[in-house]
mmCIF file of C-alpha atoms in Angstrom:
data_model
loop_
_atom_site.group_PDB
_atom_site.id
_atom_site.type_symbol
_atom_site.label_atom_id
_atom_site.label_comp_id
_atom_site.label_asym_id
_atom_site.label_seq_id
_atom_site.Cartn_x
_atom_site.Cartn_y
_atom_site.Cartn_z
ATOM 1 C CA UNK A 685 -89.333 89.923 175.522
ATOM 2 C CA UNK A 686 -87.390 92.859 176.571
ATOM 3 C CA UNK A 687 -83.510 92.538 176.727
ATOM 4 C CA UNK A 688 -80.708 94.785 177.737
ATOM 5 C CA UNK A 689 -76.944 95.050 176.840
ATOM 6 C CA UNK A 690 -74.752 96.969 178.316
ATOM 7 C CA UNK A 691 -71.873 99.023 176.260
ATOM 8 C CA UNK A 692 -68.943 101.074 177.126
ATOM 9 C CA UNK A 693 -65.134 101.717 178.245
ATOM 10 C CA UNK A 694 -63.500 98.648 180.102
ATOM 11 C CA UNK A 695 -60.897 100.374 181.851
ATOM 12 C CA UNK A 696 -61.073 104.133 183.671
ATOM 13 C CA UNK A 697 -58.310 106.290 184.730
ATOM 14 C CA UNK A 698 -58.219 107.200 188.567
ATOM 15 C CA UNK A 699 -60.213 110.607 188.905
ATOM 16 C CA UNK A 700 -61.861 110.107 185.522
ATOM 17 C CA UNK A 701 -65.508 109.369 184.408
ATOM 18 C CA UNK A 702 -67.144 106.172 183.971
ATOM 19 C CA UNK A 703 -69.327 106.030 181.294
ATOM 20 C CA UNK A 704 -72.117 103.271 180.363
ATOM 21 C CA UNK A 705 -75.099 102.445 178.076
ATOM 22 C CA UNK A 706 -77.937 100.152 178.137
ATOM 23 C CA UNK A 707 -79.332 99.471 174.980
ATOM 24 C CA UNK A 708 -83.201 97.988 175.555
ATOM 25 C CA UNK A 709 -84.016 96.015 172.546
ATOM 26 C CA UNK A 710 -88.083 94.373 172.743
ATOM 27 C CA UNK A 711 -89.484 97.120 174.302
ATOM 28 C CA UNK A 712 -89.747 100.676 174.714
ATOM 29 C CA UNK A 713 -87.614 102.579 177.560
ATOM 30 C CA UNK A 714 -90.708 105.599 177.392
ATOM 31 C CA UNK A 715 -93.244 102.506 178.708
ATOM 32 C CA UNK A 716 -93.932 103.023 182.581
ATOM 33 C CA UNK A 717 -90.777 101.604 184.299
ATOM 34 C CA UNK A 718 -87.910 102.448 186.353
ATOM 35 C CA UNK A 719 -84.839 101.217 184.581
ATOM 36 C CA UNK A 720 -81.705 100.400 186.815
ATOM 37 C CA UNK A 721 -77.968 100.358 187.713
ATOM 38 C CA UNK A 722 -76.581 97.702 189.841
ATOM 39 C CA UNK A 723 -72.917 97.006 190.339
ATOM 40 C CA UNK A 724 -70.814 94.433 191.504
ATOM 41 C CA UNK A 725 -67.479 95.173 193.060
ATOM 42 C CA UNK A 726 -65.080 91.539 192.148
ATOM 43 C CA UNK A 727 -66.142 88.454 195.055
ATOM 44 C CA UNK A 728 -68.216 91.144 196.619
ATOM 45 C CA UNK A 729 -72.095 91.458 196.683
ATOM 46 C CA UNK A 730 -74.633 93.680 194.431
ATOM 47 C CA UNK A 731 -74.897 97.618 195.040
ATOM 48 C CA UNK A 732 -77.877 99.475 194.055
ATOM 49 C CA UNK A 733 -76.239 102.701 192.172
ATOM 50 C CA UNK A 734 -79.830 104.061 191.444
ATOM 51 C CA UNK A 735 -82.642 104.500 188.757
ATOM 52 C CA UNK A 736 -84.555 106.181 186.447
ATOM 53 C CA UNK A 737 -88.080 106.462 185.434
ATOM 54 C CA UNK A 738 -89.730 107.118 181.872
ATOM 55 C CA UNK A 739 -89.890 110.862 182.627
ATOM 56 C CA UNK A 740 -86.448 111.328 183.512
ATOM 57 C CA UNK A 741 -87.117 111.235 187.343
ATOM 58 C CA UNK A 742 -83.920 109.643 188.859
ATOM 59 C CA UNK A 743 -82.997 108.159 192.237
ATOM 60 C CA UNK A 744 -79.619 107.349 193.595
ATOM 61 C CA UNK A 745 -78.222 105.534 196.170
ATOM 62 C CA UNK A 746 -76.916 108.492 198.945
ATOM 63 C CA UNK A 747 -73.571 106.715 199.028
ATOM 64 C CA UNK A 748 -72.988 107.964 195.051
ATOM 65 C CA UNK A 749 -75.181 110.406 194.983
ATOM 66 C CA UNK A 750 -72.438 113.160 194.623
ATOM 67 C CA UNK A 751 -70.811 111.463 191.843
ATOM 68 C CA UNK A 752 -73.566 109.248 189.590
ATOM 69 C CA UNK A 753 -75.628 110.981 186.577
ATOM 70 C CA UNK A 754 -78.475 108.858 184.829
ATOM 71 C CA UNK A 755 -80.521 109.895 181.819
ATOM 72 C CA UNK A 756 -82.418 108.384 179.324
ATOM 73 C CA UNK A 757 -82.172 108.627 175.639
ATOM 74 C CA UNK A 758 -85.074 107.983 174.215
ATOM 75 C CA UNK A 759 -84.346 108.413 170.496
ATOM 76 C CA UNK A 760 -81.974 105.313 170.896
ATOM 77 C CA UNK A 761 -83.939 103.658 173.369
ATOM 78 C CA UNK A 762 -81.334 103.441 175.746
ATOM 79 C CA UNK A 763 -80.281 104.752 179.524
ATOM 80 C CA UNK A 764 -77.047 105.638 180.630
ATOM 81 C CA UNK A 765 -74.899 105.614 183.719
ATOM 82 C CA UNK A 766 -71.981 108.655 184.247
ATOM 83 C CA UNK A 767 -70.468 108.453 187.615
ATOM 84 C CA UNK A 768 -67.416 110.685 187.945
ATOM 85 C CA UNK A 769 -63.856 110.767 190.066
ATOM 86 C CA UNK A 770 -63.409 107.080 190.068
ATOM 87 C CA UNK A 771 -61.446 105.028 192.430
ATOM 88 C CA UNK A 772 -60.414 101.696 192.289
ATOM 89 C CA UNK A 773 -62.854 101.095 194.600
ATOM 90 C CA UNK A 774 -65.533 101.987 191.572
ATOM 91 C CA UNK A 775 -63.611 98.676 190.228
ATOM 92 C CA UNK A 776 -67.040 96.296 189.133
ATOM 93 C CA UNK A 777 -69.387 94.407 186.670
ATOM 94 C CA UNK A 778 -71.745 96.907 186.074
ATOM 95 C CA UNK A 779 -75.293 95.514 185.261
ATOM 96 C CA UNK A 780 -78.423 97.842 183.865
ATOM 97 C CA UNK A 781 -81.943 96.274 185.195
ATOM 98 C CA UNK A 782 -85.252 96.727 184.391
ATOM 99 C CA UNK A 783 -87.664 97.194 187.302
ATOM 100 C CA UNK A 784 -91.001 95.266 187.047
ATOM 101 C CA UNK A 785 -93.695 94.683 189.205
ATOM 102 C CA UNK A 786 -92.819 95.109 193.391
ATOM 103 C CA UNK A 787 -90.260 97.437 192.541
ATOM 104 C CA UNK A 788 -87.969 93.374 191.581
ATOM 105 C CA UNK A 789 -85.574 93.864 189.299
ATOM 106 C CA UNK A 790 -87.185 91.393 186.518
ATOM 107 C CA UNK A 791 -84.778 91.424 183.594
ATOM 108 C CA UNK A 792 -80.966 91.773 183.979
ATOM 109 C CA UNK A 793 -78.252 92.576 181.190
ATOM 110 C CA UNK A 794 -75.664 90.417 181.239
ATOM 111 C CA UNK A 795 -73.140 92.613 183.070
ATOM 112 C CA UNK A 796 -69.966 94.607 182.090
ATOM 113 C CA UNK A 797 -66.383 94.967 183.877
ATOM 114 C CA UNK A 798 -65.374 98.333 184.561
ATOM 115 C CA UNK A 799 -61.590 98.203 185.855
ATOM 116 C CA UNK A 800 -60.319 101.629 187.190
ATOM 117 C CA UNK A 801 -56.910 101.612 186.700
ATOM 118 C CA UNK A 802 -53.303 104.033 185.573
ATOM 119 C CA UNK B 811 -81.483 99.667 210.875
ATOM 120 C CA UNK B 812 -81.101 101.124 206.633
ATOM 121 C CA UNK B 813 -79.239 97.232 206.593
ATOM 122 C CA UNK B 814 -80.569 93.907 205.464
ATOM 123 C CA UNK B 815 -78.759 90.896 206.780
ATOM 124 C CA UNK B 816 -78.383 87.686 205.626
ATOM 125 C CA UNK B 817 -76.306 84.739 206.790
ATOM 126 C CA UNK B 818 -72.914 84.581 204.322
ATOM 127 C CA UNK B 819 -73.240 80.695 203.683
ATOM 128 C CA UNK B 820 -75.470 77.993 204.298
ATOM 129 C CA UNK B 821 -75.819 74.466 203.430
ATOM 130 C CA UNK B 822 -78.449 71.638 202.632
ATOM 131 C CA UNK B 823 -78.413 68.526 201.289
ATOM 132 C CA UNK B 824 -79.528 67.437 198.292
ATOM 133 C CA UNK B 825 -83.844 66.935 198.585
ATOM 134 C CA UNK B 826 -84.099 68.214 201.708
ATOM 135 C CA UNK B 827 -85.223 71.701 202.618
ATOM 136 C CA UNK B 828 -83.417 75.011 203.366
ATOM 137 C CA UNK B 829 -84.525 78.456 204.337
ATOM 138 C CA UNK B 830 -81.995 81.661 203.389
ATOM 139 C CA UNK B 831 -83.156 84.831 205.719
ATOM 140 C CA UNK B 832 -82.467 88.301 205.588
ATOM 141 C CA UNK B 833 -83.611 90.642 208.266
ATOM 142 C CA UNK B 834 -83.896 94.458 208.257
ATOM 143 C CA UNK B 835 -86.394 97.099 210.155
ATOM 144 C CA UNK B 836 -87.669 98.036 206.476
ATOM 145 C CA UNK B 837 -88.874 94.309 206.194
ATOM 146 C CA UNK B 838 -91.750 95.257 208.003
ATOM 147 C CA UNK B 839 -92.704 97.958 205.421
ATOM 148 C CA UNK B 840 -91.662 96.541 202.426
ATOM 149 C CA UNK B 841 -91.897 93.128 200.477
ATOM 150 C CA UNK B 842 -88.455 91.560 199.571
ATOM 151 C CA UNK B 843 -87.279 90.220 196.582
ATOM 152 C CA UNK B 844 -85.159 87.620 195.938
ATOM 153 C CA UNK B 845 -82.516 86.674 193.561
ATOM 154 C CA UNK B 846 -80.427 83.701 192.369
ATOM 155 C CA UNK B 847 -76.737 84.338 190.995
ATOM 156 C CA UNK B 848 -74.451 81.725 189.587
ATOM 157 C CA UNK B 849 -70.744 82.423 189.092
ATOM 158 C CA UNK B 850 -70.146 84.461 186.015
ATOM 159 C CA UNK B 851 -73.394 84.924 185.619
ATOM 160 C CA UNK B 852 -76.007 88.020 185.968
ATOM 161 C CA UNK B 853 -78.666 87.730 188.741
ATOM 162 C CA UNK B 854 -81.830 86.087 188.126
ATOM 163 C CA UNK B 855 -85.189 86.817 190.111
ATOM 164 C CA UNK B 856 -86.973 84.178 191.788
ATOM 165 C CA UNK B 857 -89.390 86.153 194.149
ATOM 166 C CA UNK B 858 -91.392 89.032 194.467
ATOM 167 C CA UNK B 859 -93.666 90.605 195.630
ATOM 168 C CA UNK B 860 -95.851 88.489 198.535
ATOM 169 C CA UNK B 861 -94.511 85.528 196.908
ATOM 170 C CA UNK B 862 -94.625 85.329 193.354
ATOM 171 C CA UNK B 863 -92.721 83.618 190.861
ATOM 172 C CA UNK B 864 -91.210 84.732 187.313
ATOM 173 C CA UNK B 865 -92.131 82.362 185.050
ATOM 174 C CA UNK B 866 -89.477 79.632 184.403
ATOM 175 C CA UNK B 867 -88.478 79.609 188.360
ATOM 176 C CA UNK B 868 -89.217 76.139 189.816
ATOM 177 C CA UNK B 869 -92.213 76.060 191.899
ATOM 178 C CA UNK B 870 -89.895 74.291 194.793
ATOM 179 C CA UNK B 871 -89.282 78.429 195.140
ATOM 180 C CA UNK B 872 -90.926 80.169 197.843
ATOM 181 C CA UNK B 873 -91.329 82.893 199.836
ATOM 182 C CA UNK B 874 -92.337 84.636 203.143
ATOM 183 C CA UNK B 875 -92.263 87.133 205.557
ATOM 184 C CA UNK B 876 -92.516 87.392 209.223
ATOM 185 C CA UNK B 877 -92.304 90.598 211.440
ATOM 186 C CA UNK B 878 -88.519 91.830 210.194
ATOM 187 C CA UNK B 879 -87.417 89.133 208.274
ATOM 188 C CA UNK B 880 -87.734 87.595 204.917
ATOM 189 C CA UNK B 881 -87.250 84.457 203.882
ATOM 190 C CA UNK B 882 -86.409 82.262 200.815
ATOM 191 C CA UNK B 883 -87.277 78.708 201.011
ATOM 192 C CA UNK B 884 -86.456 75.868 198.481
ATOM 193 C CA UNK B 885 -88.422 72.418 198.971
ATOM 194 C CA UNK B 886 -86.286 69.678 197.690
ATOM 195 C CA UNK B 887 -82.852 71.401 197.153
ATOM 196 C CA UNK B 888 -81.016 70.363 193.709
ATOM 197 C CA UNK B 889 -78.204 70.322 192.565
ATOM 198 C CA UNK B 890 -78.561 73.629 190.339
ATOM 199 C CA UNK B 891 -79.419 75.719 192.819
ATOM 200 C CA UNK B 892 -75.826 76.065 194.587
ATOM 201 C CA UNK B 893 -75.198 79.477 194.188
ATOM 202 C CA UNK B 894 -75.617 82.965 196.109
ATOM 203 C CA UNK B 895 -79.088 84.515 197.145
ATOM 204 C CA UNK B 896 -79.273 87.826 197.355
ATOM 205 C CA UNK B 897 -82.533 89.448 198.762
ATOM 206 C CA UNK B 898 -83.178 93.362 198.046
ATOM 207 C CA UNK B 899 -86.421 95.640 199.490
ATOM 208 C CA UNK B 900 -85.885 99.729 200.582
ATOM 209 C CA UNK B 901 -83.935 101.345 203.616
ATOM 210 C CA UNK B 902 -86.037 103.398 205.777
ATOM 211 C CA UNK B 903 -85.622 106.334 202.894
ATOM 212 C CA UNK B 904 -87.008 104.276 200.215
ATOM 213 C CA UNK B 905 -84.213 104.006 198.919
ATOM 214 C CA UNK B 906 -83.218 100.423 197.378
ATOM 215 C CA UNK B 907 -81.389 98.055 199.005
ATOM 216 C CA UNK B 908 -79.270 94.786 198.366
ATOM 217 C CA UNK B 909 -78.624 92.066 201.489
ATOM 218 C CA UNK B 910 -74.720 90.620 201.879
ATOM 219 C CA UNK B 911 -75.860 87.786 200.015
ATOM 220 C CA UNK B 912 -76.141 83.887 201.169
ATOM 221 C CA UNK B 913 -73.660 81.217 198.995
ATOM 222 C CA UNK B 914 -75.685 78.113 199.033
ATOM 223 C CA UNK B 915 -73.921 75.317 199.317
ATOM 224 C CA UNK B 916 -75.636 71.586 198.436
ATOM 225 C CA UNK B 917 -74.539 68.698 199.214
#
């Protein structure tokens, strides 16, 4: 059963870079799936951020298109998220998700807080 | 419409039955999916596809689509399954797409 954690800074700088990891553990990241970024601004809803596929293809949401970077490492078995000149309103939980079958985001890490903050 | 809308709460009580919709002009392209999220917790999915379910997900789970909307429909509501819906499908770019979300409320 494939799993995913998510790793990285807890707190950003205004104007700095965000920077996360998923770490995929029961599988491999180079089978044939999409592997995801959601996010989660505090008592708001979910926002798609975007994906990446097993080749490297990647597809962001238009809104953060300008700004989000996602890339596989494939020697780790991992995929990353970089999204650059944060706000507060980049302030979320931050999940990675594996896409399955009808494009439904099937397995979830458990999430990460990202505060942007001086 | 690149939206999907979904009513912010509804309620049911306990047994009975309750339908959470979202609508969007890419509905009638695309399948919705569906997912359960319980506070301080990541979401879960509960349908895809035409209407499929994960395995583990109750079979009182169901789902359906008509013209522009989508729908989520639980048959004999219990207690564990107050908490918010979220359905997601693709904007008219293909691009992916989450609903506001519906807190379900039973009683």
């Amino acid at each position: 059963q494939v799993a995913l954690q998510e790793s990285g800074p807890g707190l950003v700088k205004p104007s700095g870079t965000l920077s996360l990891t998923c770490a995929v553990s029961g599988g491999s990241i180079s089978s044939s799936n999409w592997w995801s970024w959601v996010r989660q601004p505090p008592g708001k809803g979910l926002e798609w951020i975007g994906e990446v596929y097993h080749s490297g293809t990647s597809n962001y949401n238009p809104s953060l298109k300008s700004r989000v970077t996602m890339s596989l490492d494939k020697s780790k078995n991992q995929f990353s998220l970089i999204l650059i000149s944060v706000t507060a309103a980049d302030t979320a939980v931050y999940y990675c998700a594996k896409v399955g079958s009808y494009g439904a985001f099937d397995i979830w890490g458990q999430g990460t807080l990202v505060s942007v903050s001086s | 419409s690149s939206e999907l809308t979904q009513d912010p709460a509804v309620s049911v009580a306990m047994g009975q039955t309750v339908r959470i919709t979202c609508q969007g002009d890419s509905l009638r392209t695309y399948y919705a999916t569906w997912y359960q999220q319980k506070p301080r917790q990541a979401p879960v999915l509960v349908i895809y596809g035409k209407n499929n379910r994960p395995s583990g997900i109750p079979d009182r789970f169901s789902g359906s689509s008509s013209g522009n909307t989508a729908s989520l429909t639980i048959t004999g509501a219990q207690a564990e399954d107050e908490a918010d819906y979220y359905c997601n499908s693709r904007d008219s770019s293909g691009y992916r797409l989450f609903g506001g979300g519906t807190k379900l409320t039973v009683l």
